[in-house]
PDB file of C-alpha atoms in Angstrom:
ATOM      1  CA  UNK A  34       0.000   0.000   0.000  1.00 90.00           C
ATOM      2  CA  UNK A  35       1.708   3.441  -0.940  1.00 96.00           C
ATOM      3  CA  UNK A  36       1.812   6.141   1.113  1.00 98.00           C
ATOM      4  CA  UNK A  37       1.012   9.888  -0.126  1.00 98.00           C
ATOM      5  CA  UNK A  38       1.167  13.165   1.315  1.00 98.00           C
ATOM      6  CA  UNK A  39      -1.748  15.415   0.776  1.00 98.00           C
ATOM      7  CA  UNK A  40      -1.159  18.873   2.069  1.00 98.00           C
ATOM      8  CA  UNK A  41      -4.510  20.939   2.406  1.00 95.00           C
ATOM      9  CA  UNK A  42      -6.738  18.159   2.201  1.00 94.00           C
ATOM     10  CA  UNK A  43      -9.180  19.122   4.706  1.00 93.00           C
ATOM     11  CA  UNK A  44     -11.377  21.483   2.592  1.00 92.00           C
ATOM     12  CA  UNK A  45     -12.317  21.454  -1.455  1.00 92.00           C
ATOM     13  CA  UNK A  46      -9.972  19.451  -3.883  1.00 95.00           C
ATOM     14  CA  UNK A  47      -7.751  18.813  -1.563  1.00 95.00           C
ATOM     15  CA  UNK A  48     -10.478  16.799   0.809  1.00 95.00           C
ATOM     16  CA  UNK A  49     -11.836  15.475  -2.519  1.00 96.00           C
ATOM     17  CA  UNK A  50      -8.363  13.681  -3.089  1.00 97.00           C
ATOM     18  CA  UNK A  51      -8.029  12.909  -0.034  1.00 96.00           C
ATOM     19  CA  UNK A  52     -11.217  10.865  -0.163  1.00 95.00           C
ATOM     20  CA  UNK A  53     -10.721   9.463  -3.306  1.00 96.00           C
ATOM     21  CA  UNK A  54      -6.862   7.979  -2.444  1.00 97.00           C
ATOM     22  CA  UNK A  55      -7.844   6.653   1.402  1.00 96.00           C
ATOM     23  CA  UNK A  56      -9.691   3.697  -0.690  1.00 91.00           C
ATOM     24  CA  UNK A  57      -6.425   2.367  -1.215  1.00 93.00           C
ATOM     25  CA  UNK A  58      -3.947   4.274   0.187  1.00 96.00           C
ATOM     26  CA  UNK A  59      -2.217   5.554   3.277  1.00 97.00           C
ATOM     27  CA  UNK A  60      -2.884   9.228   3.094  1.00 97.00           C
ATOM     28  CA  UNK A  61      -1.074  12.081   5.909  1.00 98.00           C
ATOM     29  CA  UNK A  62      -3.195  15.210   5.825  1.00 97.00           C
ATOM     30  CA  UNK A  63      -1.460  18.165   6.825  1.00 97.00           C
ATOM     31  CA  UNK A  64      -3.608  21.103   7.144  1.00 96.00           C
ATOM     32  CA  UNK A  65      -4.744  23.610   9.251  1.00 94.00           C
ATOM     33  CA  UNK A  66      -7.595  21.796  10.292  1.00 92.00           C
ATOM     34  CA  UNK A  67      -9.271  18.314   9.996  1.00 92.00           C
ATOM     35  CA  UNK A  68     -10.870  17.058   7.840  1.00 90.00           C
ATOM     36  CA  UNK A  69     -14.021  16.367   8.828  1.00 85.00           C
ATOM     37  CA  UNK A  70     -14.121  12.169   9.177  1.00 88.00           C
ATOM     38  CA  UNK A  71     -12.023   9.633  10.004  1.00 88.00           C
ATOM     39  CA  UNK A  72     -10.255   6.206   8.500  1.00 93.00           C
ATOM     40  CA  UNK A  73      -7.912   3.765   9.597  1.00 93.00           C
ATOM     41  CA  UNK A  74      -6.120   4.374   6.807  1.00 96.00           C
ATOM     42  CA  UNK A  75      -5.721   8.040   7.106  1.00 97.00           C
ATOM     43  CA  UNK A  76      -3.196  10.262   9.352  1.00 96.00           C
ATOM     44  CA  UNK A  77      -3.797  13.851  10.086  1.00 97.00           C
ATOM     45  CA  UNK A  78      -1.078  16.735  11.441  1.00 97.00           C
ATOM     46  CA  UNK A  79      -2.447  20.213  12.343  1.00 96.00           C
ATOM     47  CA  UNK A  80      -0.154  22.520  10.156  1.00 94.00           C
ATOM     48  CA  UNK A  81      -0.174  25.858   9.067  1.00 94.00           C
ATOM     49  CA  UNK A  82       2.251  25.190   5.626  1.00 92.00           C
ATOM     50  CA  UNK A  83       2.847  28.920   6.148  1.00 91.00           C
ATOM     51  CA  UNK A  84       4.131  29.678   9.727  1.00 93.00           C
ATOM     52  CA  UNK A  85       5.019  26.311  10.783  1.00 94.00           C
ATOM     53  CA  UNK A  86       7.301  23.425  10.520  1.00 96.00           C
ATOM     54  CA  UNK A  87       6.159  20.330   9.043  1.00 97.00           C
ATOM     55  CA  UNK A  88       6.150  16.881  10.388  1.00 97.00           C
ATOM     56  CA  UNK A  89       8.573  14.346  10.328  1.00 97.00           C
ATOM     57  CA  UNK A  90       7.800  11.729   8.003  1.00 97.00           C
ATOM     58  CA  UNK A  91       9.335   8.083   7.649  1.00 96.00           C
ATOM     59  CA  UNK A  92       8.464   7.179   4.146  1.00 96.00           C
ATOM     60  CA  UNK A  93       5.802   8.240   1.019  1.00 98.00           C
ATOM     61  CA  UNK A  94       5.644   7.930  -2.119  1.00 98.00           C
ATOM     62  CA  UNK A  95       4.086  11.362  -3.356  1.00 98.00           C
ATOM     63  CA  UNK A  96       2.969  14.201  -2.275  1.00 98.00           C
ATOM     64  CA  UNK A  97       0.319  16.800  -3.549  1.00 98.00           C
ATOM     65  CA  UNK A  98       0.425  19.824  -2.278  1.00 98.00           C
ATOM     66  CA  UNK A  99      -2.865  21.629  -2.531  1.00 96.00           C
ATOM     67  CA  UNK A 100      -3.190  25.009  -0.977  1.00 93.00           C
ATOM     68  CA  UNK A 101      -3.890  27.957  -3.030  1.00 88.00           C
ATOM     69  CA  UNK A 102      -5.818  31.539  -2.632  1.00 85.00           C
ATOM     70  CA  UNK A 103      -8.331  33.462  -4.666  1.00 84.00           C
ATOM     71  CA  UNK A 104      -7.380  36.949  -4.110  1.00 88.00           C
ATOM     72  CA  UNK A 105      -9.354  39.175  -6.824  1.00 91.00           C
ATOM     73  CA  UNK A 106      -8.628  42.953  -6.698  1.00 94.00           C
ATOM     74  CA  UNK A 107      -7.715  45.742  -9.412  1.00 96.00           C
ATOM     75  CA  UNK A 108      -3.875  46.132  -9.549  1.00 97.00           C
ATOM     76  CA  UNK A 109      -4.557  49.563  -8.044  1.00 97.00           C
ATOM     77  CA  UNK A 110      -6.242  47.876  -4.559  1.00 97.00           C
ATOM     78  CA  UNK A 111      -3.760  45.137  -4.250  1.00 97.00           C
ATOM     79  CA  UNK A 112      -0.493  45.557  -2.508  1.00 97.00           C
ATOM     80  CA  UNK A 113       2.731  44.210  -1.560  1.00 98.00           C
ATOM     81  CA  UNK A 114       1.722  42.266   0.993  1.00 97.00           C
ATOM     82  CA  UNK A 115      -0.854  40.902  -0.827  1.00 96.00           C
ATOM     83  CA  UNK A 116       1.396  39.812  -3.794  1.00 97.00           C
ATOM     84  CA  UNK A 117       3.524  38.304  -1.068  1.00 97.00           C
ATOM     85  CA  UNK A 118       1.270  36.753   0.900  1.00 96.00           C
ATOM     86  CA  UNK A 119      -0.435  34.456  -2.422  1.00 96.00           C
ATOM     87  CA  UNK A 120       3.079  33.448  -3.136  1.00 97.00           C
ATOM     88  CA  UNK A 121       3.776  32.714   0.220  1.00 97.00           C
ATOM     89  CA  UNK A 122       0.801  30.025  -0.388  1.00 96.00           C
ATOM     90  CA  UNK A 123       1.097  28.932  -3.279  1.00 97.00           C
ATOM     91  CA  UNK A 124       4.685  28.918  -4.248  1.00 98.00           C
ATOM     92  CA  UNK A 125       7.305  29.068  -1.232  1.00 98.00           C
ATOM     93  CA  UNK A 126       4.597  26.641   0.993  1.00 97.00           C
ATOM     94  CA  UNK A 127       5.146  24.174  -2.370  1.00 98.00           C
ATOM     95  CA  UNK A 128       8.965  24.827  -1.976  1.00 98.00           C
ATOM     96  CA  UNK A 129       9.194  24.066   1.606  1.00 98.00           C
ATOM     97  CA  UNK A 130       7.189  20.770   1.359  1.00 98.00           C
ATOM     98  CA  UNK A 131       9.161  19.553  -1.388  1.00 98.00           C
ATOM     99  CA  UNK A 132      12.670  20.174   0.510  1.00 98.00           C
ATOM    100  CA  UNK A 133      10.632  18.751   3.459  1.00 98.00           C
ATOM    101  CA  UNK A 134       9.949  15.265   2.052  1.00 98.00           C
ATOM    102  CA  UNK A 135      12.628  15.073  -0.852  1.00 98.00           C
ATOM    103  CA  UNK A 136      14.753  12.185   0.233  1.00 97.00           C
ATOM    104  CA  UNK A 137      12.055  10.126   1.783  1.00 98.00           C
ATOM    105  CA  UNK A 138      10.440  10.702  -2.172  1.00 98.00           C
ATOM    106  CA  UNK A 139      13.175   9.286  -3.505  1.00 97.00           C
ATOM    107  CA  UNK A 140      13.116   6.235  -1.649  1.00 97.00           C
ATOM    108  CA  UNK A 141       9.369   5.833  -2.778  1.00 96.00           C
ATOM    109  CA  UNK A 142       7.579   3.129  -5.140  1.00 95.00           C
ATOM    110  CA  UNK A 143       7.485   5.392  -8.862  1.00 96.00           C
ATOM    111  CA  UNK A 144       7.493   8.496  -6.578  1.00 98.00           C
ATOM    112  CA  UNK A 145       5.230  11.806  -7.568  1.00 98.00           C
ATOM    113  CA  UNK A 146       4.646  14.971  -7.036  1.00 98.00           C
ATOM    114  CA  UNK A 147       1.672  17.149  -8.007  1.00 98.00           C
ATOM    115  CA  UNK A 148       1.200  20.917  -7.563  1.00 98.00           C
ATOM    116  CA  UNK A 149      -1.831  23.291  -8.510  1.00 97.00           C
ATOM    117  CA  UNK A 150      -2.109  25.955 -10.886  1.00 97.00           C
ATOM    118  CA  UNK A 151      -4.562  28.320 -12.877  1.00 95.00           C
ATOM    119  CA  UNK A 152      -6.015  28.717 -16.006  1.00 93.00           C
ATOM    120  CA  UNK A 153      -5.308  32.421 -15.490  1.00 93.00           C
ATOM    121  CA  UNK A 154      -1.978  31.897 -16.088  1.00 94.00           C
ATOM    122  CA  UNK A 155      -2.603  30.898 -19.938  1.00 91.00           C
ATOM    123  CA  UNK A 156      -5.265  33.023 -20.130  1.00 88.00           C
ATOM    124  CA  UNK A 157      -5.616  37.206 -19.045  1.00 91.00           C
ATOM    125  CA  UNK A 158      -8.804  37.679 -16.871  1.00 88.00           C
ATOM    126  CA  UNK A 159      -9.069  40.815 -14.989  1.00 92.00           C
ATOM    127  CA  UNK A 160      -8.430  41.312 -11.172  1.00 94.00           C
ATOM    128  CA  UNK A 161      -5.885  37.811 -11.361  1.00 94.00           C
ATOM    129  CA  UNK A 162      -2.617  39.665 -11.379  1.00 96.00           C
ATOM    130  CA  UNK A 163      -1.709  38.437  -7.800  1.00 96.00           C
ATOM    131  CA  UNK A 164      -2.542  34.830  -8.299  1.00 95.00           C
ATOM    132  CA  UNK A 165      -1.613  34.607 -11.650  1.00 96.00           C
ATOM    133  CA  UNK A 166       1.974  35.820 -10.932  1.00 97.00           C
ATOM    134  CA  UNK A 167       2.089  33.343  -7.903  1.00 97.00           C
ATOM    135  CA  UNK A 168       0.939  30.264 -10.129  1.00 97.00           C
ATOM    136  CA  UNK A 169       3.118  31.033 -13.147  1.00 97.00           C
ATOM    137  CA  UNK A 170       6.203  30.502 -10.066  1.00 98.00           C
ATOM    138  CA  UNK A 171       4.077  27.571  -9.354  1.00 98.00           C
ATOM    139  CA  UNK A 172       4.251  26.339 -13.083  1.00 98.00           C
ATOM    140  CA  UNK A 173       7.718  27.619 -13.520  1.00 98.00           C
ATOM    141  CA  UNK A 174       8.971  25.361 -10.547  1.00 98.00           C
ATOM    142  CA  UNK A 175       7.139  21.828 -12.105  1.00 98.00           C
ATOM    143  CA  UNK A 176       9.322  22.501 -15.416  1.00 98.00           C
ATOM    144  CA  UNK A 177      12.839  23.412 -13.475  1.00 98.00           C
ATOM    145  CA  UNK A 178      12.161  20.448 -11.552  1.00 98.00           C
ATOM    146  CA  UNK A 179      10.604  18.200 -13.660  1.00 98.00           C
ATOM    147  CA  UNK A 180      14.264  18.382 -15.253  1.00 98.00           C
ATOM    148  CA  UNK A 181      16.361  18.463 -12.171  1.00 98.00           C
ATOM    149  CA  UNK A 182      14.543  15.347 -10.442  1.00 98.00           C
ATOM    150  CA  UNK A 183      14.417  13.369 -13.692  1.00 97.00           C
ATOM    151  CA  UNK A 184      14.331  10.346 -13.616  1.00 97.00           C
ATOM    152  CA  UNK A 185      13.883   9.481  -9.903  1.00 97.00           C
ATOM    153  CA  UNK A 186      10.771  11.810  -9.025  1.00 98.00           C
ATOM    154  CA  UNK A 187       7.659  12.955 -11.649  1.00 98.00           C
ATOM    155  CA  UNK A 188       6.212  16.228 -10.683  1.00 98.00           C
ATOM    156  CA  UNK A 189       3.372  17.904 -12.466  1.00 98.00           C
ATOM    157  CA  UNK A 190       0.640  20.359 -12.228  1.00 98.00           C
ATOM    158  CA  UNK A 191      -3.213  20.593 -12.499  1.00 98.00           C
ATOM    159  CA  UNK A 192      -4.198  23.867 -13.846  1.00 97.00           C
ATOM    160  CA  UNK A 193      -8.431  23.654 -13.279  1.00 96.00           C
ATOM    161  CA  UNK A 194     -10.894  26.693 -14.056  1.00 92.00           C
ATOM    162  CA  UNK A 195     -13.326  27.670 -11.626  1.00 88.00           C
ATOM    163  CA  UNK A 196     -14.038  25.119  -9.216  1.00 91.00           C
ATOM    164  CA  UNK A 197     -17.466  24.489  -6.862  1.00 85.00           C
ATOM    165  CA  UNK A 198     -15.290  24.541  -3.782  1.00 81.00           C
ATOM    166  CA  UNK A 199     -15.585  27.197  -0.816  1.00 75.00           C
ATOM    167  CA  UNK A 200     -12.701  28.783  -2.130  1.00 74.00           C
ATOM    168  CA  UNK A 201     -14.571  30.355  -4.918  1.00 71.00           C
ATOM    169  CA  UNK A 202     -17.536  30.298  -3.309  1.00 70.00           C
ATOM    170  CA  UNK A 203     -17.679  34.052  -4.041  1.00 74.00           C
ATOM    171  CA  UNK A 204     -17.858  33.406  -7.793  1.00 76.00           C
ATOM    172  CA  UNK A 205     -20.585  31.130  -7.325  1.00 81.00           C
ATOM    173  CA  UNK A 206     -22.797  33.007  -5.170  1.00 81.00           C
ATOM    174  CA  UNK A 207     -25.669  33.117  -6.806  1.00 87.00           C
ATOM    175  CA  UNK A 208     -27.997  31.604  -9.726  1.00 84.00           C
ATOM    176  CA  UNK A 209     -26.767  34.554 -12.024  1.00 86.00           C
ATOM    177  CA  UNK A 210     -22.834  34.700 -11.561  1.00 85.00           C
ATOM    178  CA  UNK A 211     -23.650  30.394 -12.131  1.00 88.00           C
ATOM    179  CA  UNK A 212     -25.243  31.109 -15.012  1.00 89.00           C
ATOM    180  CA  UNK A 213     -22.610  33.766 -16.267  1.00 87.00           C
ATOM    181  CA  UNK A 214     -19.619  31.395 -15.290  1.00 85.00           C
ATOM    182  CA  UNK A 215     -21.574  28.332 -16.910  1.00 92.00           C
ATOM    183  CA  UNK A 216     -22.186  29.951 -19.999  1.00 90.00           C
ATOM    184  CA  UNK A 217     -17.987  31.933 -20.407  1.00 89.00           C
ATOM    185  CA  UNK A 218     -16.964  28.337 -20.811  1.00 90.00           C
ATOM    186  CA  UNK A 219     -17.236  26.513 -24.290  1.00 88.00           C
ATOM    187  CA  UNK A 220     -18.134  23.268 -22.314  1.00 90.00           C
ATOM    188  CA  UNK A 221     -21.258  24.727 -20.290  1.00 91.00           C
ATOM    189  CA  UNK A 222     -19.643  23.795 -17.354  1.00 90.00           C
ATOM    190  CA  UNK A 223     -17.041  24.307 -14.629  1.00 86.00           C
ATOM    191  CA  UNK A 224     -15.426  21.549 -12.557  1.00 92.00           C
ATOM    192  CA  UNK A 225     -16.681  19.845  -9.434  1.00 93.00           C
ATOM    193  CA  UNK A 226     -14.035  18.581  -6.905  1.00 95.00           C
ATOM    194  CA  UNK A 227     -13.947  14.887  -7.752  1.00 96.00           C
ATOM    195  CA  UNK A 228     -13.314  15.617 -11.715  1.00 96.00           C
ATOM    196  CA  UNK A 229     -10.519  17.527 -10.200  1.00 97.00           C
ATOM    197  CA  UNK A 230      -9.388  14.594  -7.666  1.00 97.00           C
ATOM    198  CA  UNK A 231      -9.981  11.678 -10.520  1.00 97.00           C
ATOM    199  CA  UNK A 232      -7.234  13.643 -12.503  1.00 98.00           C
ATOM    200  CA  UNK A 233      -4.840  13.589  -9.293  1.00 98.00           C
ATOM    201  CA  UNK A 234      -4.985  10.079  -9.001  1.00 98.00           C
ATOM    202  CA  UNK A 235      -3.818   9.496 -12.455  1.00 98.00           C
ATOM    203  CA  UNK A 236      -1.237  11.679 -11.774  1.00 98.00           C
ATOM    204  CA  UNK A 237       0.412  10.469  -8.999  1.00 98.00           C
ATOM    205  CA  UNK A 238      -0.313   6.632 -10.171  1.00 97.00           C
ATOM    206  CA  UNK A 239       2.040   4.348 -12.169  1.00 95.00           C
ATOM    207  CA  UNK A 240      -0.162   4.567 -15.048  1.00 97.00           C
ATOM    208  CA  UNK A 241       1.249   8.416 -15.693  1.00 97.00           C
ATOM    209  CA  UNK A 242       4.700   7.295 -15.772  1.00 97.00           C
ATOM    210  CA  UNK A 243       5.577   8.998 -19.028  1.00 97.00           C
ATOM    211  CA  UNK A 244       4.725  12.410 -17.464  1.00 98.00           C
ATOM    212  CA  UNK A 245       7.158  15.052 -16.071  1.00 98.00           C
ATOM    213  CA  UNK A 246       7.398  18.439 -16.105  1.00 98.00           C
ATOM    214  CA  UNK A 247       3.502  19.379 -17.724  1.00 98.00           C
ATOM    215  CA  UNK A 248       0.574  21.855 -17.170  1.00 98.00           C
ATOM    216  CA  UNK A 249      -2.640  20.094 -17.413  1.00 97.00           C
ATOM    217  CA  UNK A 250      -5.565  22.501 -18.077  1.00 96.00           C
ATOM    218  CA  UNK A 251      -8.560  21.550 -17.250  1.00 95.00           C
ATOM    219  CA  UNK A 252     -10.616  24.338 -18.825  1.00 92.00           C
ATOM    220  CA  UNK A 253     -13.489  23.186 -20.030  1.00 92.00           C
ATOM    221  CA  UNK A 254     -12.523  24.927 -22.820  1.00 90.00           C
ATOM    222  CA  UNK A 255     -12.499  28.376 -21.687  1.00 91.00           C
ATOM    223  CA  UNK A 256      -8.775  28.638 -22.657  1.00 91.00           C
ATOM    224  CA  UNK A 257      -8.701  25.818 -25.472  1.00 86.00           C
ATOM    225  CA  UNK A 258     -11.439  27.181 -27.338  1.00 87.00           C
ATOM    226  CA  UNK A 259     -12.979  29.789 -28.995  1.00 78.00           C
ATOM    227  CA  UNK A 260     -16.618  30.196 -29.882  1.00 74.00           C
TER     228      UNK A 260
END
């Protein structure tokens, strides 16, 4: 039975993965809180990626590391600290669990790691330029390592549109900003959780052994298409 690390897996995709892997895996949560059940097969560590120091871990065989922030303001309302603060998150908190768990990764079974992006990196939406500039470090870091941990360790990165988590629960407010988000997006659709977590699996399993280094939009065509 492998072993992953799920960081953030208490709320949204991250608790979505975490469901879908404890079927057959060992999974350690570390998050800021729980998340919300238990299983015998499932470890939790209360963790704030951000401020404190992560656990000591004797073995995995991946790690996903999930946190991220919606932080939506006109350049002229957002400021340094805010810049700082979504890379903080998203970027150095993906940094410092990857030089956390590096050399127990490498003694793993066809060891993985997965990271989360944006489509707003690909494609220019107003009011992203925080998170945008954090995830493009975010994407930036899955190519320089995809190369520098080649061939021991994969790493990749899921890149989703909006998402029905609390997270963007303020884009989803309401029938009408549904509608709206439903209807920007060639597909008719935005992404639920578990299509998020289904693509996770396959990511971190052996049967995505030829991939390194890669972006994987899932758009629902909003950056793919135009019509």
């Amino acid at each position: 039975m492998k072993t992953i690390i799920v960081v953030g897996g208490s709320k949204g995709i991250g608790n979505a993965i975490l469901k879908k892997l404890l079927n057959y895996s060992k999974v350690i949560n570390i998050s800021r809180t729980l998340p919300g059940f238990n299983h015998a097969n499932l470890t939790h560590f209360s963790c704030d990626i951000t401020q404190d120091n992560l656990p000591d871990i004797e073995a995995a065989d991946a790690l996903i590391y999930c946190p991220g922030s919606i932080n939506l303001k006109p350049i002229t309302r957002l400021s340094i600290d805010d810049f700082k603060n979504d890379f903080e998150i998203n970027v150095l908190g993906a940094v410092k669990a990857i030089q956390k768990y590096l050399s127990i990764l490498k003694q793993g079974n066809h060891p993985a790691i997965l990271l989360f992006s944006t489509v707003a990196t690909q494609l220019g939406m107003p009011f992203h330029a925080s998170i945008a500039t954090a995830k493009s470090g975010v994407e930036g870091l899955v190519k320089s390592l995809g190369a520098e941990l080649a061939p021991t360790i994969r790493i990749n990165a899921i890149a989703p549109t909006v998402t029905n988590t609390d997270l963007a629960s303020k884009l989803l407010r309401n029938d009408k900003m549904i509608e709206n988000i439903t209807e920007r997006h060639p597909l008719k659709k935005f992404l639920n959780p578990e299509e998020v977590a289904d693509m996770a699996e396959f990511l971190i399993s052996e049967k995505s052994t030829s991939l390194s280094g890669q972006i994987f939009k899932m758009d629902c065509g909003i950056v793919s298409f135009k019509i």
